[in-house]
């Protein structure tokens, strides 16, 4: 039994990093890297994955990112997601170059979100959950338009940071684009 792990939000200027761990109990059609799917298709696949797989997710906050750096925060969220599974897998496949602290056999798979079904599923779960978190932040802070850019460094987001400043605990103040507006 294999778990796949991936994250969403690593390159954002605001919001948490979200990691997911997924153990597929049966094949799921149309899995792909979350970035290659429409939001509607991700939502459908998210429901199918969460209905028919063993899964967990975890976050690392923007504050954690600022305290320990984005790489370490991402690995921490991935480790938390793995620890949240109700079943211990025999193998963990992680998207990218890095491995996490675990006694479980693991392998890092560069481009795994395009080739390993469990990682594809984790990619979809992480992205869908993170997007939902950013929609909630948009309701709290509509002037930042988080629903449109999800915290990435778009012109709209940069203009909002310039006009309104940074939101404590939401923006990653150690990221260079944010430092200009701190």
mmCIF file of C-alpha atoms in Angstrom:
data_model
loop_
_atom_site.group_PDB
_atom_site.id
_atom_site.type_symbol
_atom_site.label_atom_id
_atom_site.label_comp_id
_atom_site.label_asym_id
_atom_site.label_seq_id
_atom_site.Cartn_x
_atom_site.Cartn_y
_atom_site.Cartn_z
ATOM 1 C CA UNK A 1 0.000 0.000 0.000
ATOM 2 C CA UNK A 2 1.426 3.324 -1.130
ATOM 3 C CA UNK A 3 0.671 6.878 -0.028
ATOM 4 C CA UNK A 4 1.287 9.841 -2.275
ATOM 5 C CA UNK A 5 2.118 13.270 -0.870
ATOM 6 C CA UNK A 6 2.024 16.676 -2.540
ATOM 7 C CA UNK A 7 1.527 20.303 -1.565
ATOM 8 C CA UNK A 8 -0.196 23.432 -2.795
ATOM 9 C CA UNK A 9 0.702 27.038 -2.192
ATOM 10 C CA UNK A 10 4.458 26.823 -1.943
ATOM 11 C CA UNK A 11 5.020 29.764 -4.278
ATOM 12 C CA UNK A 12 2.314 32.040 -2.868
ATOM 13 C CA UNK A 13 2.834 35.326 -1.073
ATOM 14 C CA UNK A 14 -0.105 34.760 1.255
ATOM 15 C CA UNK A 15 -1.892 31.929 2.992
ATOM 16 C CA UNK A 16 -0.762 28.542 4.251
ATOM 17 C CA UNK A 17 1.078 25.764 2.505
ATOM 18 C CA UNK A 18 -1.311 22.797 2.345
ATOM 19 C CA UNK A 19 -0.027 19.233 2.027
ATOM 20 C CA UNK A 20 -2.103 16.116 1.433
ATOM 21 C CA UNK A 21 -1.391 12.415 1.770
ATOM 22 C CA UNK A 22 -3.562 9.939 -0.137
ATOM 23 C CA UNK A 23 -3.778 6.154 -0.261
ATOM 24 C CA UNK A 24 -5.926 5.042 -3.184
ATOM 25 C CA UNK A 25 -8.148 2.060 -2.466
ATOM 26 C CA UNK A 26 -9.165 1.700 -6.095
ATOM 27 C CA UNK A 27 -8.216 3.371 -9.373
ATOM 28 C CA UNK A 28 -9.762 6.786 -10.000
ATOM 29 C CA UNK A 29 -10.172 7.892 -13.608
ATOM 30 C CA UNK A 30 -8.921 11.235 -14.925
ATOM 31 C CA UNK A 31 -6.337 11.901 -12.210
ATOM 32 C CA UNK A 32 -3.734 14.469 -13.201
ATOM 33 C CA UNK A 33 -1.580 17.204 -11.742
ATOM 34 C CA UNK A 34 -3.991 19.628 -10.064
ATOM 35 C CA UNK A 35 -2.519 22.519 -12.054
ATOM 36 C CA UNK A 36 -3.577 20.804 -15.299
ATOM 37 C CA UNK A 37 -7.233 20.562 -14.233
ATOM 38 C CA UNK A 38 -9.995 23.124 -14.168
ATOM 39 C CA UNK A 39 -11.354 24.141 -10.796
ATOM 40 C CA UNK A 40 -14.623 22.333 -11.589
ATOM 41 C CA UNK A 41 -12.812 19.111 -12.516
ATOM 42 C CA UNK A 42 -10.664 19.347 -9.354
ATOM 43 C CA UNK A 43 -13.824 19.704 -7.258
ATOM 44 C CA UNK A 44 -15.355 16.567 -8.806
ATOM 45 C CA UNK A 45 -12.155 14.584 -8.354
ATOM 46 C CA UNK A 46 -11.749 15.892 -4.798
ATOM 47 C CA UNK A 47 -15.161 14.468 -3.908
ATOM 48 C CA UNK A 48 -14.366 11.118 -5.525
ATOM 49 C CA UNK A 49 -10.944 10.908 -3.853
ATOM 50 C CA UNK A 50 -12.235 11.862 -0.419
ATOM 51 C CA UNK A 51 -15.175 9.452 -0.764
ATOM 52 C CA UNK A 52 -13.093 6.475 -1.924
ATOM 53 C CA UNK A 53 -9.554 6.856 -0.577
ATOM 54 C CA UNK A 54 -7.739 7.161 2.712
ATOM 55 C CA UNK A 55 -6.563 10.739 2.978
ATOM 56 C CA UNK A 56 -5.317 13.439 5.255
ATOM 57 C CA UNK A 57 -4.195 17.019 4.924
ATOM 58 C CA UNK A 58 -2.180 19.418 7.017
ATOM 59 C CA UNK A 59 -0.975 22.986 6.811
ATOM 60 C CA UNK A 60 1.967 25.155 7.641
ATOM 61 C CA UNK A 61 0.927 28.731 8.295
ATOM 62 C CA UNK A 62 2.404 31.841 6.749
ATOM 63 C CA UNK A 63 3.953 32.524 10.156
ATOM 64 C CA UNK A 64 5.669 29.109 10.114
ATOM 65 C CA UNK A 65 6.930 29.808 6.603
ATOM 66 C CA UNK A 66 8.451 33.059 7.875
ATOM 67 C CA UNK A 67 9.985 31.355 10.923
ATOM 68 C CA UNK A 68 11.573 28.275 9.333
ATOM 69 C CA UNK A 69 11.528 28.990 5.538
ATOM 70 C CA UNK A 70 9.233 27.698 2.828
ATOM 71 C CA UNK A 71 11.081 24.425 2.232
ATOM 72 C CA UNK A 72 11.071 23.403 5.891
ATOM 73 C CA UNK A 73 7.451 24.506 6.338
ATOM 74 C CA UNK A 74 6.426 22.460 3.304
ATOM 75 C CA UNK A 75 8.220 19.371 4.620
ATOM 76 C CA UNK A 76 6.600 19.879 8.021
ATOM 77 C CA UNK A 77 3.118 20.071 6.463
ATOM 78 C CA UNK A 78 3.857 16.931 4.426
ATOM 79 C CA UNK A 79 4.996 15.072 7.538
ATOM 80 C CA UNK A 80 1.856 16.168 9.401
ATOM 81 C CA UNK A 81 -0.340 14.995 6.513
ATOM 82 C CA UNK A 82 1.350 11.581 6.527
ATOM 83 C CA UNK A 83 0.965 11.307 10.304
ATOM 84 C CA UNK A 84 -2.735 12.150 9.923
ATOM 85 C CA UNK A 85 -3.509 9.059 7.840
ATOM 86 C CA UNK A 86 -5.581 6.472 9.681
ATOM 87 C CA UNK A 87 -3.600 3.671 8.004
ATOM 88 C CA UNK A 88 0.185 3.362 7.823
ATOM 89 C CA UNK A 89 1.364 2.804 4.245
ATOM 90 C CA UNK A 90 4.291 0.571 3.297
ATOM 91 C CA UNK A 91 5.735 3.217 0.973
ATOM 92 C CA UNK A 92 5.444 6.990 0.679
ATOM 93 C CA UNK A 93 5.973 8.688 -2.693
ATOM 94 C CA UNK A 94 6.572 12.421 -2.405
ATOM 95 C CA UNK A 95 6.373 14.880 -5.275
ATOM 96 C CA UNK A 96 9.707 16.610 -5.798
ATOM 97 C CA UNK A 97 13.282 16.132 -4.611
ATOM 98 C CA UNK A 98 12.833 16.144 -0.861
ATOM 99 C CA UNK A 99 12.037 13.471 1.675
ATOM 100 C CA UNK A 100 10.424 13.846 5.093
ATOM 101 C CA UNK A 101 11.177 12.529 8.562
ATOM 102 C CA UNK A 102 9.494 9.140 8.788
ATOM 103 C CA UNK A 103 10.381 5.522 9.455
ATOM 104 C CA UNK A 104 8.254 4.487 6.468
ATOM 105 C CA UNK A 105 10.094 3.673 3.232
ATOM 106 C CA UNK A 106 9.885 6.666 0.931
ATOM 107 C CA UNK A 107 10.928 7.927 -2.441
ATOM 108 C CA UNK A 108 11.060 11.407 -3.889
ATOM 109 C CA UNK A 109 9.598 11.551 -7.388
ATOM 110 C CA UNK A 110 10.397 14.592 -9.511
ATOM 111 C CA UNK A 111 7.276 15.328 -11.553
ATOM 112 C CA UNK A 112 5.372 12.759 -9.512
ATOM 113 C CA UNK A 113 2.190 14.841 -9.726
ATOM 114 C CA UNK A 114 2.087 13.911 -13.425
ATOM 115 C CA UNK A 115 2.989 10.215 -13.172
ATOM 116 C CA UNK A 116 2.106 8.649 -9.804
ATOM 117 C CA UNK A 117 -1.675 8.303 -9.241
ATOM 118 C CA UNK A 118 -1.393 8.667 -5.446
ATOM 119 C CA UNK A 119 0.616 11.872 -5.820
ATOM 120 C CA UNK A 120 -1.847 13.179 -8.429
ATOM 121 C CA UNK A 121 -4.663 12.548 -5.961
ATOM 122 C CA UNK A 122 -2.724 14.302 -3.181
ATOM 123 C CA UNK A 123 -2.094 17.231 -5.513
ATOM 124 C CA UNK A 124 -5.830 17.566 -6.158
ATOM 125 C CA UNK A 125 -6.763 17.305 -2.470
ATOM 126 C CA UNK A 126 -4.149 19.860 -1.392
ATOM 127 C CA UNK A 127 -5.046 22.350 -4.135
ATOM 128 C CA UNK A 128 -8.798 22.067 -3.593
ATOM 129 C CA UNK A 129 -8.513 22.534 0.168
ATOM 130 C CA UNK A 130 -6.097 25.455 -0.175
ATOM 131 C CA UNK A 131 -8.362 27.157 -2.704
ATOM 132 C CA UNK A 132 -11.282 26.826 -0.260
ATOM 133 C CA UNK A 133 -9.136 28.415 2.453
ATOM 134 C CA UNK A 134 -8.325 31.301 0.140
ATOM 135 C CA UNK A 135 -12.040 31.797 -0.628
ATOM 136 C CA UNK A 136 -12.624 32.139 3.125
ATOM 137 C CA UNK A 137 -9.807 34.691 3.339
ATOM 138 C CA UNK A 138 -11.431 36.552 0.458
ATOM 139 C CA UNK A 139 -14.634 36.834 2.508
ATOM 140 C CA UNK A 140 -12.637 38.355 5.384
ATOM 141 C CA UNK A 141 -10.479 40.600 3.186
ATOM 142 C CA UNK A 142 -12.335 41.225 -0.096
ATOM 143 C CA UNK A 143 -10.088 44.173 -0.967
ATOM 144 C CA UNK A 144 -7.228 41.715 -1.597
ATOM 145 C CA UNK A 145 -9.201 39.630 -4.153
ATOM 146 C CA UNK A 146 -7.851 36.317 -2.797
ATOM 147 C CA UNK A 147 -10.606 34.441 -4.663
ATOM 148 C CA UNK A 148 -9.062 35.419 -7.983
ATOM 149 C CA UNK A 149 -5.333 34.914 -7.376
ATOM 150 C CA UNK A 150 -5.281 32.554 -4.335
ATOM 151 C CA UNK A 151 -2.345 34.438 -2.814
ATOM 152 C CA UNK A 152 0.005 34.245 -5.793
ATOM 153 C CA UNK A 153 2.007 37.291 -6.812
ATOM 154 C CA UNK A 154 -0.296 38.607 -9.525
ATOM 155 C CA UNK A 155 -0.562 42.276 -10.438
ATOM 156 C CA UNK A 156 -3.923 42.491 -8.643
ATOM 157 C CA UNK A 157 -2.392 41.055 -5.471
ATOM 158 C CA UNK A 158 0.699 43.249 -5.665
ATOM 159 C CA UNK A 159 -1.501 46.326 -6.172
ATOM 160 C CA UNK A 160 -3.607 45.334 -3.140
ATOM 161 C CA UNK A 161 -0.521 44.913 -0.962
ATOM 162 C CA UNK A 162 0.730 48.308 -2.108
ATOM 163 C CA UNK A 163 -2.608 49.993 -1.367
ATOM 164 C CA UNK A 164 -3.618 48.183 1.857
ATOM 165 C CA UNK A 165 -0.352 46.792 3.204
ATOM 166 C CA UNK A 166 0.236 43.263 4.458
ATOM 167 C CA UNK A 167 -2.116 41.217 6.613
ATOM 168 C CA UNK A 168 -0.339 39.929 9.728
ATOM 169 C CA UNK A 169 -0.387 36.145 9.862
ATOM 170 C CA UNK A 170 -1.604 35.885 6.263
ATOM 171 C CA UNK A 171 1.171 37.393 4.138
ATOM 172 C CA UNK A 172 4.610 35.788 4.097
ATOM 173 C CA UNK A 173 6.655 38.766 5.179
ATOM 174 C CA UNK A 174 10.010 37.095 4.493
ATOM 175 C CA UNK A 175 9.175 36.707 0.787
ATOM 176 C CA UNK A 176 10.912 39.384 -1.209
ATOM 177 C CA UNK A 177 7.802 40.823 -2.938
ATOM 178 C CA UNK A 178 6.129 41.240 0.477
ATOM 179 C CA UNK A 179 9.137 42.912 2.073
ATOM 180 C CA UNK A 180 8.559 45.952 -0.129
ATOM 181 C CA UNK A 181 5.177 46.533 1.527
ATOM 182 C CA UNK A 182 6.009 45.551 5.129
#
